[in-house]
Coordinates of C-alpha atoms in Angstrom, one line a residue:
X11 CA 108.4 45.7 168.9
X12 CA 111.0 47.1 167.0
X13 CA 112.0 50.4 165.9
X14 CA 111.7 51.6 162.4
X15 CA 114.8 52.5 161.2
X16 CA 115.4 56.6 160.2
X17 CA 114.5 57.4 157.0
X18 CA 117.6 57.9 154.4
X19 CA 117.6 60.9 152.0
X20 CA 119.9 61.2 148.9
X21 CA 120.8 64.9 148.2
X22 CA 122.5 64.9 145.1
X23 CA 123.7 68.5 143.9
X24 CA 124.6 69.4 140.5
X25 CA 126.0 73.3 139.8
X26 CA 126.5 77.1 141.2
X27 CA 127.5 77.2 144.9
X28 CA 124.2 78.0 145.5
X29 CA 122.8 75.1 144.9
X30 CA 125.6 73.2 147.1
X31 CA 124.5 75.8 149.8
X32 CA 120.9 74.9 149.4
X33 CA 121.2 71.4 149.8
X34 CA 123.9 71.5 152.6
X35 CA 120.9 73.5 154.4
X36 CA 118.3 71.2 153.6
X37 CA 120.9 68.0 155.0
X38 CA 121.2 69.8 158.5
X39 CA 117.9 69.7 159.1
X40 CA 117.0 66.6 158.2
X41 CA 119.7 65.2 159.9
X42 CA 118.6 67.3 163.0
X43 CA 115.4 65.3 163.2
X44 CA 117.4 62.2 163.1
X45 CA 117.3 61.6 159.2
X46 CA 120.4 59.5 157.3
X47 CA 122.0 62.1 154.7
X48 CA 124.2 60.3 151.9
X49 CA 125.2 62.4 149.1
X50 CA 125.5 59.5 146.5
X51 CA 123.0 57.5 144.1
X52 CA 121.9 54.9 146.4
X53 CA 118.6 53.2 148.0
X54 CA 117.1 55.9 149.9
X55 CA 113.5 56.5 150.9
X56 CA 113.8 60.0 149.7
X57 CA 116.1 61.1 146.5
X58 CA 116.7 64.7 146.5
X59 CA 118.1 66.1 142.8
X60 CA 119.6 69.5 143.2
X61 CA 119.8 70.2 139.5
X62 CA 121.4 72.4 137.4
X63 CA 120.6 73.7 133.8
X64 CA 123.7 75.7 132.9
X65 CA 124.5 74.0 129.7
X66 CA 123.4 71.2 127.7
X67 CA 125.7 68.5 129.4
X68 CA 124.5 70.1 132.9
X69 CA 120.7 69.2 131.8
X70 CA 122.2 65.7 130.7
X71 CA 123.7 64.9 134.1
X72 CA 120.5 66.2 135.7
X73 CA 118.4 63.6 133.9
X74 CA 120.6 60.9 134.3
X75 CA 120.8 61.3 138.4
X76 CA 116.6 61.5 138.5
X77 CA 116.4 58.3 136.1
X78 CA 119.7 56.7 138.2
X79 CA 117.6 57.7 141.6
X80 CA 114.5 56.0 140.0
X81 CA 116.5 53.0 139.2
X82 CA 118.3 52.6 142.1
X83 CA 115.5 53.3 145.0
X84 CA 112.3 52.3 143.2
X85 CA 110.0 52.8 145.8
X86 CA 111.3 56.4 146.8
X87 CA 110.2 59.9 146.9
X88 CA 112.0 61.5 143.8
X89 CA 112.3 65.1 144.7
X90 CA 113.8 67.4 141.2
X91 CA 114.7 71.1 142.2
X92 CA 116.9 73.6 141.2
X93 CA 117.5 75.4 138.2
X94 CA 116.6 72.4 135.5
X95 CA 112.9 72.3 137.2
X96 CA 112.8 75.9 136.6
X97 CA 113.1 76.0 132.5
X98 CA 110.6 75.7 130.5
X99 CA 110.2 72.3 129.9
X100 CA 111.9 70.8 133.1
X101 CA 108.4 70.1 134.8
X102 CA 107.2 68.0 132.3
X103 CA 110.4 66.5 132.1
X104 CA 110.8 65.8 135.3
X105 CA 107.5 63.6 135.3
X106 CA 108.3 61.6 132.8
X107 CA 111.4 60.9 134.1
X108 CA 110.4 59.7 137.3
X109 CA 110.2 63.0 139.6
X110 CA 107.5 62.6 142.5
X111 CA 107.8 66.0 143.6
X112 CA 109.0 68.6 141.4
X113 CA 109.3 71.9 143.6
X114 CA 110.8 75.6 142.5
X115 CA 113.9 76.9 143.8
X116 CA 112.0 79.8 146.0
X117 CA 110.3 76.5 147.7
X118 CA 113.6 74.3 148.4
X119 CA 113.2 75.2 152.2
X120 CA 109.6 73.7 152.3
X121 CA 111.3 70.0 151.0
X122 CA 112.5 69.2 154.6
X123 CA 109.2 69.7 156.1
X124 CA 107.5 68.1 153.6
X125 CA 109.4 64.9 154.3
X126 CA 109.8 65.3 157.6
X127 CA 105.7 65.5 158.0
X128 CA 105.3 62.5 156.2
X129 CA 108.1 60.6 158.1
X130 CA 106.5 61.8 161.8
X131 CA 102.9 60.7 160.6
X132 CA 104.5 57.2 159.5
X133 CA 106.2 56.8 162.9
X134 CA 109.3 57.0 161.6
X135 CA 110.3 60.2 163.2
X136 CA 109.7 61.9 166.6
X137 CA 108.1 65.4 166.7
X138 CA 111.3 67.4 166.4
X139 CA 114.7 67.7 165.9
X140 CA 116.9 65.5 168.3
X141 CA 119.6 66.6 170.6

């Protein structure tokens, strides 16, 4: 029988250095429990969008990446955080543009897990992080 392969996450960050920060944190951990991390638009099985809702063409480019991820990995978990999910009408947004989760900045920590849970109880991923 033949191994699944790992699960490949897409963390795309738009904006402040915090947000960079946030997702380089979130791609050490999944790739310490043996995850694939690309930081492109690209078939994933998880599409992470670290967006950003500075200024107009900053809510532009954050739309575009959760409608590209949509496009591009049809079948994946569409994550939208960051600052865009945090304005007033970024939730809604995000649905209709294709988000699957849609999680607040103070929660960004908890979308590793999250994955990572759902990954382990597929068979996917062994119990914790790998050597």
């Amino acid at each position: 029988m033949s191994e699944r392969p790992s699960p490949v996450v897409a963390i795309l960050t738009l904006g402040c250095k915090l947000n960079q920060a946030d997702s380089q944190a979130l791609a050490r951990e999944l790739l310490a429990h043996g995850c694939q991390v690309i930081d492109r638009p690209a078939p994933a099985d998880a599409v992470i969008v670290n967006a950003c809702s500075v200024t107009h063409v900053a809510d532009r480019k954050s739309r575009h990446l959760v409608r590209l991820a949509r496009r591009l990995a049809p079948e994946a978990t569409i994550v939208l955080t960051g600052c865009y999910e945090q304005n007033g009408s970024g939730h809604d947004l995000g649905q209709r543009l294709g988000a699957d989760w849609l999680v607040a900045n103070a929660d960004k920590p908890a979308i590793a897990q999250r994955l990572l849970r759902r990954w382990q109880a597929q068979g996917r991923l062994g119990a914790g992080p790998t050597a």
